């Protein structure tokens, strides 16, 4: 009997050790530097709210951390879209002026490999910048660092809340350097192929509401041979 | 007994690692694709949206009826000529298979009508429509870009409004039909095609 007890306790200890090793594995990278941080090309920087209640619309299956907004929005409960969320938001430029709007559609990916520190989300952005044109952004995101650094500590906290400063680069593909792929649709972007990264900054997170303070950012690198008029000083400096 | 405990630890680690390796964390539900071959080449896939029941959002400046209830479309003048809709998307068997986005903008030079079709288990299509309606009231647009399964494809999509004439009480007002034609491999757009060495 005591051997069975020892084996059971050993099994549970083994599972706990494995989980701890997985979560605190130093080989899994910390939030990495954006590959576009050192680009010589012009970039467009677009900010968006990471808090659902600050977006135009946020919807999902209704059982996610992030509650749908507005409350009575149609939820995505059907099986093929149950793991999908949609968010529409006003986008602002580097001077915090309205620049356009964007819609993000994200789905958890079957490429997720927790053993490799990969919590993968396939997402696309549709961005429309009035007077300039439309963009389609395709990307693979890794939320492992987000889960490890924010969600897990919040879950362990007695108040189910995490507060701090977290800045992460979510994009890991499909570009070779871990960049998103951008296709121009209309206006001055028509026919252009570009790169982008998405960054997320979080200051507070709650288990019942998701992000309660934070912003996201899309950084789009324009092709070097294009001559597009600068919209902001920030873009001009870059 | 210590040996049994250590064996237990090793077994626990092996079992947890094996379970995480073997059991998929994410398993997307898939409806079977309903694709037919077009007589003149290419593959056809039909989608539709039942209006109004599949409409998730209808955002535009100055609209009187907000959808969803409580929607606050930004009143910034920059979005004055832009309207955007989000829909659930259905396949030919009327099963919801994805999400579709439609944006219409009235610009000085040319109007813009863009569609994005997102099928979570398969990928996305980005379509840039020719704004003027064709004969018969439909629009046609080129497949500008695609992701994952649709990444290597080129083709076009037509949109058409079909009003419901069934007269049934719970019938939709009509449906937006999207007919995608996948022609072949995507090519570089003309604007960025490499120049001939000559």
Coordinates of C-alpha atoms in Angstrom, one line a residue:
Chain A
X1 CA 0.0 0.0 0.0
X2 CA 2.7 2.4 1.0
X3 CA 4.5 1.7 -2.3
X4 CA 1.4 2.6 -4.2
X5 CA 1.1 5.8 -2.3
X6 CA 4.7 6.6 -3.0
X7 CA 4.2 5.9 -6.7
X8 CA 1.1 8.1 -6.8
X9 CA 2.8 11.0 -5.0
X10 CA 5.8 10.5 -7.3
X11 CA 3.5 10.7 -10.4
X12 CA 1.9 13.9 -9.2
X13 CA 5.3 15.4 -8.3
X14 CA 6.5 14.4 -11.8
X15 CA 3.6 16.1 -13.5
X16 CA 4.1 19.2 -11.4
X17 CA 7.8 19.3 -12.1
X18 CA 7.1 18.9 -15.8
X19 CA 4.6 21.8 -15.8
X20 CA 7.0 24.0 -13.8
X21 CA 9.8 23.1 -16.2
X22 CA 7.6 23.9 -19.2
X23 CA 6.4 27.3 -17.8
X24 CA 9.8 28.4 -16.6
X25 CA 11.9 26.9 -19.3
X26 CA 14.6 29.5 -20.0
X27 CA 15.1 28.2 -23.5
X28 CA 11.7 29.5 -24.5
X29 CA 12.4 33.1 -25.6
X30 CA 11.2 36.1 -23.7
X31 CA 9.4 38.9 -25.6
X32 CA 11.7 39.5 -28.6
X33 CA 12.7 42.8 -30.3
X34 CA 10.6 43.7 -33.3
X35 CA 12.4 42.8 -36.5
X36 CA 11.2 46.2 -37.9
X37 CA 12.8 48.1 -35.1
X38 CA 16.0 48.5 -37.0
X39 CA 14.5 49.0 -40.5
X40 CA 15.7 51.8 -42.7
X41 CA 12.4 51.9 -44.6
X42 CA 9.5 54.1 -43.9
X43 CA 7.0 52.7 -41.5
X44 CA 3.4 53.3 -40.7
X45 CA 2.5 52.9 -37.0
X46 CA -1.1 52.4 -36.1
X47 CA -2.4 52.0 -32.5
X48 CA -5.5 50.3 -31.4
X49 CA -7.2 49.7 -28.0
X50 CA -6.5 46.3 -26.4
X51 CA -9.4 46.7 -24.0
X52 CA -12.7 45.2 -25.4
X53 CA -14.9 48.0 -24.1
X54 CA -12.8 50.6 -26.0
X55 CA -13.2 48.8 -29.3
X56 CA -16.1 49.4 -31.7
X57 CA -17.0 45.7 -31.6
X58 CA -15.5 42.6 -30.0
X59 CA -17.1 39.3 -30.3
X60 CA -16.3 35.6 -29.7
X61 CA -18.0 32.5 -28.4
X62 CA -19.1 34.4 -25.3
X63 CA -17.1 32.1 -23.0
X64 CA -13.7 33.7 -23.4
X65 CA -11.8 35.9 -20.9
X66 CA -12.7 38.9 -23.1
X67 CA -16.4 39.6 -22.9
X68 CA -18.2 40.5 -26.2
X69 CA -18.8 44.3 -26.7
X70 CA -21.4 45.7 -27.0
X71 CA -23.1 43.2 -24.7
X72 CA -25.8 42.3 -27.3
X73 CA -23.5 41.6 -30.2
X74 CA -24.1 38.4 -32.1
X75 CA -21.7 35.7 -30.7
X76 CA -19.7 33.3 -32.7
X77 CA -21.0 30.1 -31.1
X78 CA -21.2 27.8 -34.2
X79 CA -18.6 25.0 -34.1
X80 CA -16.4 26.1 -37.1
X81 CA -16.0 29.7 -35.6
X82 CA -16.2 28.9 -31.9
X83 CA -12.4 29.4 -31.5
X84 CA -12.5 32.6 -33.5
X85 CA -12.7 36.2 -32.2
X86 CA -13.4 39.4 -34.2
X87 CA -12.5 42.9 -33.1
X88 CA -13.1 46.2 -34.9
X89 CA -11.5 49.3 -33.7
X90 CA -10.6 52.9 -34.6
X91 CA -6.9 53.1 -35.4
X92 CA -4.7 56.1 -34.5
X93 CA -1.4 57.3 -35.9
X94 CA 1.8 58.2 -34.1
X95 CA 0.3 61.5 -33.0
X96 CA -2.8 59.8 -31.5
X97 CA -5.0 61.2 -34.3
X98 CA -7.6 58.9 -35.9
X99 CA -6.0 57.4 -39.0
X100 CA -8.7 54.8 -40.0
X101 CA -10.2 51.7 -38.8
X102 CA -9.2 48.0 -38.7
X103 CA -10.9 44.6 -38.1
X104 CA -8.9 41.7 -36.7
X105 CA -10.1 38.1 -37.0
X106 CA -8.1 35.6 -34.8
X107 CA -8.4 31.9 -34.5
X108 CA -6.5 29.5 -32.2
X109 CA -4.2 27.4 -34.4
X110 CA -3.7 23.7 -34.7
X111 CA 0.0 24.6 -35.0
X112 CA 0.0 25.2 -31.2
X113 CA 2.8 23.2 -29.6
X114 CA 3.0 23.9 -25.9
X115 CA 6.0 21.6 -25.6
X116 CA 7.9 24.0 -27.8
X117 CA 6.5 27.2 -26.1
X118 CA 4.2 28.0 -28.9
X119 CA 0.6 29.1 -28.2
X120 CA -0.2 29.9 -31.8
X121 CA -3.0 32.1 -33.1
X122 CA -3.7 32.6 -36.9
X123 CA -4.9 36.1 -37.5
X124 CA -5.7 38.6 -40.2
X125 CA -6.2 42.3 -40.2
X126 CA -8.3 44.3 -42.6
X127 CA -7.1 48.0 -42.3
X128 CA -8.7 50.9 -44.1
X129 CA -7.0 54.3 -44.0
X130 CA -9.3 56.9 -45.6
X131 CA -7.5 58.9 -48.3
X132 CA -4.7 56.3 -48.5
X133 CA -6.2 52.8 -49.1
X134 CA -6.8 49.4 -47.7
X135 CA -4.4 46.7 -46.4
X136 CA -4.7 43.0 -45.7
X137 CA -2.4 41.6 -43.1
X138 CA -1.8 37.9 -42.6
X139 CA 0.1 36.7 -39.5
X140 CA 0.9 33.9 -37.2
X141 CA 1.1 35.0 -33.5
X142 CA 2.6 33.4 -30.5
X143 CA 0.9 34.1 -27.2
X144 CA 3.2 31.9 -25.1
X145 CA 5.0 34.8 -23.4
X146 CA 1.6 36.6 -22.9
X147 CA 0.2 33.5 -21.2
X148 CA 3.3 32.9 -19.1
X149 CA 3.9 36.4 -18.0
X150 CA 0.4 37.7 -17.6
X151 CA -2.4 35.1 -17.6
X152 CA -0.7 32.6 -15.3
X153 CA 0.4 35.1 -12.6
X154 CA -3.1 36.6 -12.7
X155 CA -4.6 33.1 -12.2
X156 CA -2.3 32.6 -9.3
X157 CA -3.2 35.9 -7.7
X158 CA -6.0 35.9 -5.1
X159 CA -7.6 38.8 -6.9
X160 CA -7.3 37.1 -10.3
X161 CA -5.6 40.2 -11.5
X162 CA -2.2 41.0 -13.0
X163 CA -0.7 44.5 -13.0
X164 CA 2.6 45.6 -14.4
X165 CA 4.2 46.6 -17.6
X166 CA 4.4 44.0 -20.4
X167 CA 5.4 44.8 -24.0
X168 CA 5.5 41.9 -26.4
X169 CA 6.0 41.3 -30.1
X170 CA 3.2 38.9 -31.1
X171 CA 4.1 38.3 -34.7
X172 CA 6.2 35.2 -35.6
X173 CA 5.3 34.7 -39.2
X174 CA 4.7 33.9 -42.0
X175 CA 7.7 36.0 -42.9
X176 CA 11.1 34.5 -42.4
X177 CA 12.1 37.1 -39.9
X178 CA 8.9 36.6 -37.9
X179 CA 7.0 39.3 -39.7
X180 CA 3.4 39.5 -40.9
X181 CA 2.7 39.6 -44.6
X182 CA 0.9 42.7 -45.8
X183 CA -0.9 43.0 -49.2
X184 CA -2.1 46.4 -50.4
X185 CA -5.7 46.5 -51.7
X186 CA -6.6 49.9 -52.9
X187 CA -5.4 53.5 -53.1
X188 CA -1.7 54.1 -52.8
X189 CA -1.1 50.7 -51.3
X190 CA -2.6 48.9 -54.4
X191 CA -0.4 46.0 -55.5
X192 CA 2.2 46.5 -52.8
X193 CA 3.6 43.7 -50.7
X194 CA 4.9 44.7 -47.3
X195 CA 5.9 43.5 -43.9
X196 CA 4.5 44.2 -40.5
X197 CA 4.6 43.3 -36.8
X198 CA 2.0 43.5 -34.1
X199 CA 3.0 44.6 -30.7
X200 CA 0.9 44.5 -27.5
X201 CA 1.4 46.5 -24.4
X202 CA -0.5 45.4 -21.3
X203 CA -0.7 47.2 -17.9
X204 CA -3.6 45.3 -16.3
X205 CA -5.3 42.0 -16.9
X206 CA -8.2 40.3 -15.1
X207 CA -9.4 36.7 -15.4
X208 CA -13.0 37.8 -15.9
X209 CA -12.4 40.6 -18.4
X210 CA -9.1 40.0 -20.2
X211 CA -7.0 43.1 -20.8
X212 CA -8.3 46.0 -18.7
X213 CA -5.5 48.5 -19.5
X214 CA -3.3 48.3 -22.6
X215 CA -2.9 49.1 -26.3
X216 CA -1.8 47.3 -29.4
X217 CA 0.3 48.6 -32.2
X218 CA 0.7 47.6 -35.9
X219 CA 4.0 48.6 -37.5
X220 CA 3.9 48.3 -41.3
X221 CA 7.1 48.6 -43.3
X222 CA 6.6 50.3 -46.6
X223 CA 8.6 49.1 -49.6
X224 CA 11.8 51.2 -49.9
X225 CA 11.2 52.1 -53.6
X226 CA 7.8 53.6 -53.0
X227 CA 7.3 57.4 -52.5
X228 CA 4.4 57.7 -50.2
X229 CA 3.8 61.1 -48.5
X230 CA 4.5 61.2 -44.8
X231 CA 1.5 61.4 -42.6
X232 CA 3.3 62.1 -39.4
X233 CA 6.6 63.4 -38.2
X234 CA 7.3 60.0 -36.7
X235 CA 7.0 58.3 -40.1
X236 CA 9.2 61.0 -41.6
X237 CA 11.9 60.5 -39.0
X238 CA 11.9 56.7 -39.6
Chain B
X1 CA 10.1 3.2 -1.2
X2 CA 12.4 6.1 -2.3
X3 CA 13.0 4.2 -5.5
X4 CA 9.3 3.9 -6.1
X5 CA 8.9 7.6 -5.5
X6 CA 11.6 8.4 -8.0
X7 CA 10.2 6.0 -10.5
X8 CA 6.8 7.7 -10.0
X9 CA 8.4 11.1 -10.7
X10 CA 9.9 9.9 -13.9
X11 CA 6.7 8.3 -15.0
X12 CA 4.8 11.5 -14.2
X13 CA 7.1 13.6 -16.3
X14 CA 7.0 11.0 -19.2
X15 CA 3.2 10.8 -19.0
X16 CA 2.7 14.6 -19.0
X17 CA 5.1 15.1 -21.9
X18 CA 3.5 12.2 -23.8
X19 CA 0.0 13.5 -23.2
X20 CA 1.0 17.0 -24.3
X21 CA 2.7 15.6 -27.4
X22 CA -0.1 13.3 -28.4
X23 CA -3.3 15.2 -27.5
X24 CA -3.9 18.2 -29.7
X25 CA -4.4 21.4 -27.7
X26 CA -6.4 23.0 -30.5
X27 CA -8.7 21.0 -32.8
X28 CA -10.6 23.2 -35.2
X29 CA -13.9 21.9 -36.4
X30 CA -14.2 21.6 -40.1
X31 CA -17.2 21.5 -42.4
X32 CA -16.4 19.6 -45.6
X33 CA -15.5 22.0 -48.4
X34 CA -18.1 22.0 -51.2
X35 CA -16.1 22.8 -54.3
X36 CA -17.1 22.2 -57.9
X37 CA -15.1 22.4 -61.2
X38 CA -16.0 25.3 -63.5
X39 CA -16.6 24.4 -67.1
X40 CA -13.9 26.8 -68.3
X41 CA -11.4 25.9 -65.7
X42 CA -10.9 26.6 -62.1
X43 CA -12.7 25.6 -59.0
X44 CA -15.9 27.2 -57.7
X45 CA -17.0 27.6 -54.1
X46 CA -20.2 29.2 -53.1
X47 CA -20.8 31.1 -49.8
X48 CA -23.8 33.1 -48.6
X49 CA -24.9 35.4 -45.9
X50 CA -28.5 35.4 -44.6
X51 CA -29.6 39.0 -44.0
X52 CA -30.3 40.2 -41.4
X53 CA -29.7 37.2 -39.1
X54 CA -26.0 36.7 -40.0
X55 CA -25.1 40.4 -39.6
X56 CA -22.8 40.9 -36.6
X57 CA -22.0 44.6 -37.1
X58 CA -23.2 47.3 -39.4
X59 CA -21.2 50.5 -38.8
X60 CA -21.5 53.7 -40.7
X61 CA -21.6 57.4 -39.9
X62 CA -25.0 58.9 -39.1
X63 CA -26.9 55.6 -39.1
X64 CA -30.2 55.7 -37.2
X65 CA -30.5 51.9 -36.4
X66 CA -27.4 50.7 -34.6
X67 CA -26.3 47.1 -35.0
X68 CA -25.4 45.6 -32.7
X69 CA -27.5 47.5 -30.1
X70 CA -25.2 49.7 -28.2
X71 CA -22.7 50.2 -31.1
X72 CA -20.9 53.5 -31.0
X73 CA -19.4 54.0 -34.5
X74 CA -16.7 56.6 -34.2
X75 CA -17.9 60.1 -35.1
X76 CA -14.5 61.2 -36.3
X77 CA -14.8 62.9 -39.7
X78 CA -12.1 60.6 -41.1
X79 CA -14.7 57.8 -41.2
X80 CA -17.5 59.9 -42.6
X81 CA -17.5 58.1 -45.9
X82 CA -16.7 54.6 -44.7
X83 CA -19.2 51.9 -43.8
X84 CA -18.3 48.4 -42.6
X85 CA -20.1 45.2 -42.0
X86 CA -19.2 42.0 -40.3
X87 CA -21.1 38.8 -41.1
X88 CA -21.2 35.1 -40.3
X89 CA -20.6 33.2 -43.5
X90 CA -22.4 30.1 -44.6
X91 CA -21.5 27.4 -47.2
X92 CA -23.8 25.9 -49.8
X93 CA -25.4 23.6 -47.2
X94 CA -26.3 26.7 -45.1
X95 CA -23.8 25.8 -42.3
X96 CA -21.8 28.6 -40.8
X97 CA -18.2 28.1 -41.8
X98 CA -16.6 31.4 -41.2
X99 CA -16.7 35.2 -41.0
X100 CA -16.9 37.8 -43.7
X101 CA -16.0 41.5 -43.6
X102 CA -17.3 44.0 -46.1
X103 CA -16.1 47.6 -46.3
X104 CA -17.3 50.3 -48.6
X105 CA -15.6 53.7 -48.8
X106 CA -16.4 56.7 -51.0
X107 CA -13.1 58.3 -52.0
X108 CA -12.6 61.3 -54.3
X109 CA -10.9 59.3 -57.0
X110 CA -12.6 56.0 -56.8
X111 CA -14.9 54.1 -54.5
X112 CA -13.6 51.1 -52.6
X113 CA -15.5 47.9 -52.0
X114 CA -13.5 45.3 -50.2
X115 CA -14.4 41.8 -48.9
X116 CA -12.4 39.6 -46.5
X117 CA -13.6 36.0 -46.2
X118 CA -12.1 34.1 -43.2
X119 CA -12.5 30.4 -42.8
X120 CA -10.8 29.6 -39.5
X121 CA -9.7 26.0 -40.4
X122 CA -8.5 26.9 -43.9
X123 CA -7.4 30.6 -44.3
X124 CA -8.6 33.9 -45.6
X125 CA -9.3 35.6 -48.9
X126 CA -9.0 39.3 -49.5
X127 CA -11.0 40.6 -52.5
X128 CA -11.0 44.0 -54.0
X129 CA -14.2 44.5 -55.9
X130 CA -14.8 46.6 -59.0
X131 CA -17.2 49.2 -57.5
X132 CA -19.6 49.6 -60.4
X133 CA -22.3 46.9 -60.5
X134 CA -22.3 44.6 -63.5
X135 CA -25.3 43.7 -65.6
X136 CA -27.7 41.8 -63.4
X137 CA -26.7 43.7 -60.3
X138 CA -23.7 41.7 -59.2
X139 CA -20.1 42.9 -58.6
X140 CA -17.0 41.1 -59.5
X141 CA -13.6 41.4 -57.7
X142 CA -10.2 40.1 -58.0
X143 CA -8.7 37.9 -55.3
X144 CA -6.0 40.3 -54.1
X145 CA -4.4 38.1 -51.5
X146 CA -5.0 34.9 -49.5
X147 CA -3.6 33.3 -46.4
X148 CA -2.7 29.6 -45.7
X149 CA -4.7 27.3 -48.0
X150 CA -5.6 30.3 -50.2
X151 CA -2.1 31.8 -50.2
X152 CA -1.0 30.3 -53.6
X153 CA -4.3 30.9 -55.4
X154 CA -5.5 33.6 -57.7
X155 CA -9.0 34.0 -59.0
X156 CA -12.1 36.2 -58.5
X157 CA -15.2 36.5 -56.5
X158 CA -18.7 37.8 -57.4
X159 CA -21.2 39.3 -55.0
X160 CA -24.9 39.3 -55.6
X161 CA -27.9 40.2 -53.6
X162 CA -30.8 37.7 -53.8
X163 CA -34.0 38.9 -52.3
X164 CA -36.1 36.2 -50.6
X165 CA -39.3 35.4 -52.4
X166 CA -40.5 32.4 -50.3
X167 CA -42.9 34.5 -48.2
X168 CA -42.2 32.3 -45.2
X169 CA -42.6 34.1 -41.8
X170 CA -39.1 33.4 -40.5
X171 CA -37.3 33.7 -43.8
X172 CA -34.4 36.1 -44.2
X173 CA -35.0 39.3 -46.2
X174 CA -32.5 38.0 -48.6
X175 CA -29.0 36.8 -49.0
X176 CA -25.7 38.0 -50.2
X177 CA -24.2 35.3 -52.4
X178 CA -20.4 35.2 -52.8
X179 CA -19.2 32.9 -55.5
X180 CA -15.4 32.3 -55.4
X181 CA -13.6 31.1 -58.4
X182 CA -10.1 29.8 -57.8
X183 CA -8.3 29.9 -61.1
X184 CA -4.7 28.9 -60.3
X185 CA -1.5 29.9 -58.8
X186 CA -1.2 33.5 -57.7
X187 CA 1.1 35.7 -59.7
X188 CA 2.9 38.9 -58.8
X189 CA 0.6 41.9 -59.3
X190 CA 1.4 44.0 -62.4
X191 CA 2.4 46.9 -60.3
X192 CA 5.3 45.1 -58.7
X193 CA 6.1 42.5 -61.4
X194 CA 9.9 42.4 -62.0
X195 CA 10.9 44.3 -65.1
X196 CA 12.2 42.4 -68.1
X197 CA 16.0 42.6 -68.5
X198 CA 15.5 44.1 -71.9

